[in-house]
Amino acid sequence: MRLQCEVEVLSRLLPTCGLRGRGRAARALLSLGRPPGAAGAGIYLMVCTARDRGGARYKVQQNVERLFTRFVEEGKATVRLREPAVDLCLSKANVINLKTFLSAVRLAHQGNDSGVLPLSPLVPAKNSDVEKPKTKMIITSRRDYPLTKSFPFSLEHLQTSYCKLARIDSRVLSLRRLRKLDLSHNHIKQLPATLGDLAFLQELDLHDNHLEAFSGALCSSGLQKSLQLLDLSQNQIQALPLEFCQLRGLVQLRLDDNALLRLPCRIGQLSRLRFLSAARNKLPFLPWDFRNLSLENLDLFGNPFEQPNPLVPNIQLKIPLTLLECAARATVNHRIPYGCHLLPSHLCKDLEVAKTCRCGSACLSSFIQITVTMNLHHVAHTVVLVDNMGGTDAPVLCYFCSLHCYSQFLDRHLQSHG
């Protein structure tokens, strides 16, 4: 039984001598077994480090005072020994391996070693066993992709490009320390929901794959807070889910070369977004909430934007308003709390996408819709030209909750263009 982790050996006698015992943890290999050629000897715990590959041995049977496992889910634990009076502080260990190792230590302490424990020979460690854990791995060809070996659990940056992957390897999804994952230039069609369990993931590159959708479940996962960069360019995505705007930590978003017909209606909620590119898609217009963005760089080149015409409205106004419309408007306007425990789920979704009139009032399914021109410099410091004519204007959807609001807008529009 072996375990690779970081170990700090603390003597509990030092404070009584007025000395500080806190040092630095070192990469180590822990082995549980018997000394070579001593079949009847007791079980020992050997700690090998780069400075002492021969290892220090500690008797285990009836010598473990306590196991501290409160933070075992974080790969941390402490083994307190009676003699010598030391604490073995373990950290940065694989959680599953750590739990298995601690169970073996507990059994060895109790003397239950008759064919139950997977003991290891207590021999000096190899350099590879105690070297600094690997945090970065780059694979750019299929022949270099590991088929039988597992990925180092300590990886924080993993790139597997040009490997013809049709799905995300389950071994990758178990790398809990990943901060940057680059799966570009593959054949991935779907993203597993367990991708959202990578709680520390900050950058996700899915450029040039075969994706047709981005799961709403991922947007509601732990990626909400951690994800800062998302590259979905060169895929086959036609629409992003409503939940996409829950990725509030996004700073950079790349959506170029897809088949997007629209952007999320609540995209303005991405308050940290600074770089947005959605060039060469099929966007006819931008959502009204686009006005709330505050970007440094924006690229919408090559989209078939419609020519705005405020004089040709799309009238969906129902007079008199239905009871559902009145209740929905009141709920949104007065910020009345609601949820699936109070309302049917489809009504909750409708309320989440409620439109906002220029007067500030909400409207659900009864409205007047037009497109108006917006200069993109209002939302971005640097704007890539929208077309080959040098334009930086784009059509934005605009909603009105009543004929009165639309008439007021129309009067101002005609006066300014008269």
mmCIF file with all atom_site columns, C-alpha atoms in Angstrom, residues 25-119:
data_model
loop_
_atom_site.group_PDB
_atom_site.id
_atom_site.type_symbol
_atom_site.label_atom_id
_atom_site.label_alt_id
_atom_site.label_comp_id
_atom_site.label_asym_id
_atom_site.label_entity_id
_atom_site.label_seq_id
_atom_site.pdbx_PDB_ins_code
_atom_site.Cartn_x
_atom_site.Cartn_y
_atom_site.Cartn_z
_atom_site.occupancy
_atom_site.B_iso_or_equiv
_atom_site.pdbx_formal_charge
_atom_site.auth_seq_id
_atom_site.auth_comp_id
_atom_site.auth_asym_id
_atom_site.auth_atom_id
_atom_site.pdbx_PDB_model_num
ATOM 1  C CA . ALA A 1 25  ? 5.649   20.092  3.622  1.00 0.00 ? 25  ALA A CA 1
ATOM 2  C CA . ALA A 1 26  ? 7.706   17.977  1.217  1.00 0.00 ? 26  ALA A CA 1
ATOM 3  C CA . ARG A 1 27  ? 6.682   15.696  -1.597 1.00 0.00 ? 27  ARG A CA 1
ATOM 4  C CA . ALA A 1 28  ? 6.795   12.154  -0.245 1.00 0.00 ? 28  ALA A CA 1
ATOM 5  C CA . LEU A 1 29  ? 5.967   8.526   -0.863 1.00 0.00 ? 29  LEU A CA 1
ATOM 6  C CA . LEU A 1 30  ? 4.261   6.728   2.037  1.00 0.00 ? 30  LEU A CA 1
ATOM 7  C CA . SER A 1 31  ? 4.543   2.934   2.162  1.00 0.00 ? 31  SER A CA 1
ATOM 8  C CA . LEU A 1 32  ? 2.763   0.562   4.530  1.00 0.00 ? 32  LEU A CA 1
ATOM 9  C CA . GLY A 1 33  ? 4.466   -2.812  4.968  1.00 0.00 ? 33  GLY A CA 1
ATOM 10 C CA . ARG A 1 34  ? 7.146   -4.923  6.666  1.00 0.00 ? 34  ARG A CA 1
ATOM 11 C CA . PRO A 1 35  ? 10.923  -4.501  6.443  1.00 0.00 ? 35  PRO A CA 1
ATOM 12 C CA . PRO A 1 36  ? 12.598  -6.755  3.839  1.00 0.00 ? 36  PRO A CA 1
ATOM 13 C CA . GLY A 1 37  ? 13.420  -10.242 5.162  1.00 0.00 ? 37  GLY A CA 1
ATOM 14 C CA . ALA A 1 38  ? 11.315  -9.783  8.301  1.00 0.00 ? 38  ALA A CA 1
ATOM 15 C CA . ALA A 1 39  ? 8.208   -11.843 7.627  1.00 0.00 ? 39  ALA A CA 1
ATOM 16 C CA . GLY A 1 40  ? 7.059   -11.919 11.246 1.00 0.00 ? 40  GLY A CA 1
ATOM 17 C CA . ALA A 1 41  ? 7.907   -8.321  12.075 1.00 0.00 ? 41  ALA A CA 1
ATOM 18 C CA . GLY A 1 42  ? 5.282   -5.705  12.754 1.00 0.00 ? 42  GLY A CA 1
ATOM 19 C CA . ILE A 1 43  ? 3.865   -3.306  10.184 1.00 0.00 ? 43  ILE A CA 1
ATOM 20 C CA . TYR A 1 44  ? 5.651   -0.011  9.643  1.00 0.00 ? 44  TYR A CA 1
ATOM 21 C CA . LEU A 1 45  ? 4.795   3.244   7.908  1.00 0.00 ? 45  LEU A CA 1
ATOM 22 C CA . MET A 1 46  ? 7.757   4.519   5.875  1.00 0.00 ? 46  MET A CA 1
ATOM 23 C CA . VAL A 1 47  ? 8.024   8.126   4.681  1.00 0.00 ? 47  VAL A CA 1
ATOM 24 C CA . CYS A 1 48  ? 10.420  8.730   1.763  1.00 0.00 ? 48  CYS A CA 1
ATOM 25 C CA . THR A 1 49  ? 11.261  12.215  0.485  1.00 0.00 ? 49  THR A CA 1
ATOM 26 C CA . ALA A 1 50  ? 13.656  13.609  -2.118 1.00 0.00 ? 50  ALA A CA 1
ATOM 27 C CA . ARG A 1 51  ? 16.171  14.399  0.666  1.00 0.00 ? 51  ARG A CA 1
ATOM 28 C CA . ASP A 1 52  ? 15.767  11.013  2.338  1.00 0.00 ? 52  ASP A CA 1
ATOM 29 C CA . ARG A 1 53  ? 14.856  8.434   -0.270 1.00 0.00 ? 53  ARG A CA 1
ATOM 30 C CA . GLY A 1 54  ? 15.836  5.679   2.205  1.00 0.00 ? 54  GLY A CA 1
ATOM 31 C CA . GLY A 1 55  ? 12.902  6.786   4.321  1.00 0.00 ? 55  GLY A CA 1
ATOM 32 C CA . ALA A 1 56  ? 12.011  7.114   7.992  1.00 0.00 ? 56  ALA A CA 1
ATOM 33 C CA . ARG A 1 57  ? 10.051  4.205   9.516  1.00 0.00 ? 57  ARG A CA 1
ATOM 34 C CA . TYR A 1 58  ? 7.311   4.429   12.134 1.00 0.00 ? 58  TYR A CA 1
ATOM 35 C CA . LYS A 1 59  ? 5.707   1.461   13.855 1.00 0.00 ? 59  LYS A CA 1
ATOM 36 C CA . VAL A 1 60  ? 1.962   1.311   13.273 1.00 0.00 ? 60  VAL A CA 1
ATOM 37 C CA . GLN A 1 61  ? 0.493   -1.556  15.325 1.00 0.00 ? 61  GLN A CA 1
ATOM 38 C CA . GLN A 1 62  ? -0.975  -0.209  18.584 1.00 0.00 ? 62  GLN A CA 1
ATOM 39 C CA . ASN A 1 63  ? 0.933   3.035   17.931 1.00 0.00 ? 63  ASN A CA 1
ATOM 40 C CA . VAL A 1 64  ? -1.617  5.285   16.237 1.00 0.00 ? 64  VAL A CA 1
ATOM 41 C CA . GLU A 1 65  ? -3.114  7.638   18.801 1.00 0.00 ? 65  GLU A CA 1
ATOM 42 C CA . ARG A 1 66  ? -5.612  9.259   16.409 1.00 0.00 ? 66  ARG A CA 1
ATOM 43 C CA . LEU A 1 67  ? -6.489  9.840   12.747 1.00 0.00 ? 67  LEU A CA 1
ATOM 44 C CA . PHE A 1 68  ? -7.703  13.358  11.895 1.00 0.00 ? 68  PHE A CA 1
ATOM 45 C CA . THR A 1 69  ? -9.893  13.085  8.770  1.00 0.00 ? 69  THR A CA 1
ATOM 46 C CA . ARG A 1 70  ? -12.089 16.184  8.882  1.00 0.00 ? 70  ARG A CA 1
ATOM 47 C CA . PHE A 1 71  ? -10.606 17.522  5.616  1.00 0.00 ? 71  PHE A CA 1
ATOM 48 C CA . VAL A 1 72  ? -10.118 14.196  3.870  1.00 0.00 ? 72  VAL A CA 1
ATOM 49 C CA . GLU A 1 73  ? -12.360 15.336  0.992  1.00 0.00 ? 73  GLU A CA 1
ATOM 50 C CA . GLU A 1 74  ? -9.737  18.013  0.292  1.00 0.00 ? 74  GLU A CA 1
ATOM 51 C CA . GLY A 1 75  ? -6.934  15.441  0.208  1.00 0.00 ? 75  GLY A CA 1
ATOM 52 C CA . LYS A 1 76  ? -5.766  16.290  3.748  1.00 0.00 ? 76  LYS A CA 1
ATOM 53 C CA . ALA A 1 77  ? -5.395  14.183  6.903  1.00 0.00 ? 77  ALA A CA 1
ATOM 54 C CA . THR A 1 78  ? -3.145  13.813  9.957  1.00 0.00 ? 78  THR A CA 1
ATOM 55 C CA . VAL A 1 79  ? -1.781  10.599  11.498 1.00 0.00 ? 79  VAL A CA 1
ATOM 56 C CA . ARG A 1 80  ? -0.899  11.114  15.170 1.00 0.00 ? 80  ARG A CA 1
ATOM 57 C CA . LEU A 1 81  ? 1.613   8.562   16.528 1.00 0.00 ? 81  LEU A CA 1
ATOM 58 C CA . ARG A 1 82  ? 2.263   7.711   20.170 1.00 0.00 ? 82  ARG A CA 1
ATOM 59 C CA . GLU A 1 83  ? 5.967   6.873   19.834 1.00 0.00 ? 83  GLU A CA 1
ATOM 60 C CA . PRO A 1 84  ? 7.700   8.952   18.659 1.00 0.00 ? 84  PRO A CA 1
ATOM 61 C CA . ALA A 1 85  ? 5.346   11.802  19.544 1.00 0.00 ? 85  ALA A CA 1
ATOM 62 C CA . VAL A 1 86  ? 4.927   13.135  16.038 1.00 0.00 ? 86  VAL A CA 1
ATOM 63 C CA . ASP A 1 87  ? 2.090   14.134  13.740 1.00 0.00 ? 87  ASP A CA 1
ATOM 64 C CA . LEU A 1 88  ? 2.299   13.157  10.074 1.00 0.00 ? 88  LEU A CA 1
ATOM 65 C CA . CYS A 1 89  ? 0.384   15.911  8.259  1.00 0.00 ? 89  CYS A CA 1
ATOM 66 C CA . LEU A 1 90  ? -0.679  14.709  4.816  1.00 0.00 ? 90  LEU A CA 1
ATOM 67 C CA . SER A 1 91  ? -1.890  17.048  2.068  1.00 0.00 ? 91  SER A CA 1
ATOM 68 C CA . LYS A 1 92  ? -2.403  17.258  -1.707 1.00 0.00 ? 92  LYS A CA 1
ATOM 69 C CA . ALA A 1 93  ? -3.296  13.579  -1.895 1.00 0.00 ? 93  ALA A CA 1
ATOM 70 C CA . ASN A 1 94  ? -5.731  11.863  -4.225 1.00 0.00 ? 94  ASN A CA 1
ATOM 71 C CA . VAL A 1 95  ? -8.934  11.663  -2.158 1.00 0.00 ? 95  VAL A CA 1
ATOM 72 C CA . ILE A 1 96  ? -9.797  8.057   -3.034 1.00 0.00 ? 96  ILE A CA 1
ATOM 73 C CA . ASN A 1 97  ? -6.225  6.841   -2.489 1.00 0.00 ? 97  ASN A CA 1
ATOM 74 C CA . LEU A 1 98  ? -6.011  8.748   0.784  1.00 0.00 ? 98  LEU A CA 1
ATOM 75 C CA . LYS A 1 99  ? -9.186  7.165   2.146  1.00 0.00 ? 99  LYS A CA 1
ATOM 76 C CA . THR A 1 100 ? -7.948  3.695   1.188  1.00 0.00 ? 100 THR A CA 1
ATOM 77 C CA . PHE A 1 101 ? -4.544  4.333   2.791  1.00 0.00 ? 101 PHE A CA 1
ATOM 78 C CA . LEU A 1 102 ? -6.073  5.611   6.047  1.00 0.00 ? 102 LEU A CA 1
ATOM 79 C CA . SER A 1 103 ? -8.334  2.556   6.232  1.00 0.00 ? 103 SER A CA 1
ATOM 80 C CA . ALA A 1 104 ? -5.266  0.332   5.876  1.00 0.00 ? 104 ALA A CA 1
ATOM 81 C CA . VAL A 1 105 ? -3.427  2.272   8.615  1.00 0.00 ? 105 VAL A CA 1
ATOM 82 C CA . ARG A 1 106 ? -6.417  1.859   10.914 1.00 0.00 ? 106 ARG A CA 1
ATOM 83 C CA . LEU A 1 107 ? -6.535  -1.910  10.323 1.00 0.00 ? 107 LEU A CA 1
ATOM 84 C CA . ALA A 1 108 ? -2.771  -2.212  10.810 1.00 0.00 ? 108 ALA A CA 1
ATOM 85 C CA . HIS A 1 109 ? -3.028  -0.315  14.095 1.00 0.00 ? 109 HIS A CA 1
ATOM 86 C CA . GLN A 1 110 ? -5.677  -2.774  15.275 1.00 0.00 ? 110 GLN A CA 1
ATOM 87 C CA . GLY A 1 111 ? -3.507  -5.732  14.263 1.00 0.00 ? 111 GLY A CA 1
ATOM 88 C CA . ASN A 1 112 ? -5.818  -6.968  11.468 1.00 0.00 ? 112 ASN A CA 1
ATOM 89 C CA . ASP A 1 113 ? -3.140  -7.790  8.947  1.00 0.00 ? 113 ASP A CA 1
ATOM 90 C CA . SER A 1 114 ? -3.701  -11.474 8.228  1.00 0.00 ? 114 SER A CA 1
ATOM 91 C CA . GLY A 1 115 ? -4.106  -11.415 4.463  1.00 0.00 ? 115 GLY A CA 1
ATOM 92 C CA . VAL A 1 116 ? -6.353  -8.350  4.575  1.00 0.00 ? 116 VAL A CA 1
ATOM 93 C CA . LEU A 1 117 ? -3.907  -5.532  4.014  1.00 0.00 ? 117 LEU A CA 1
ATOM 94 C CA . PRO A 1 118 ? -2.203  -4.927  0.642  1.00 0.00 ? 118 PRO A CA 1
ATOM 95 C CA . LEU A 1 119 ? 1.258   -4.405  2.121  1.00 0.00 ? 119 LEU A CA 1
#
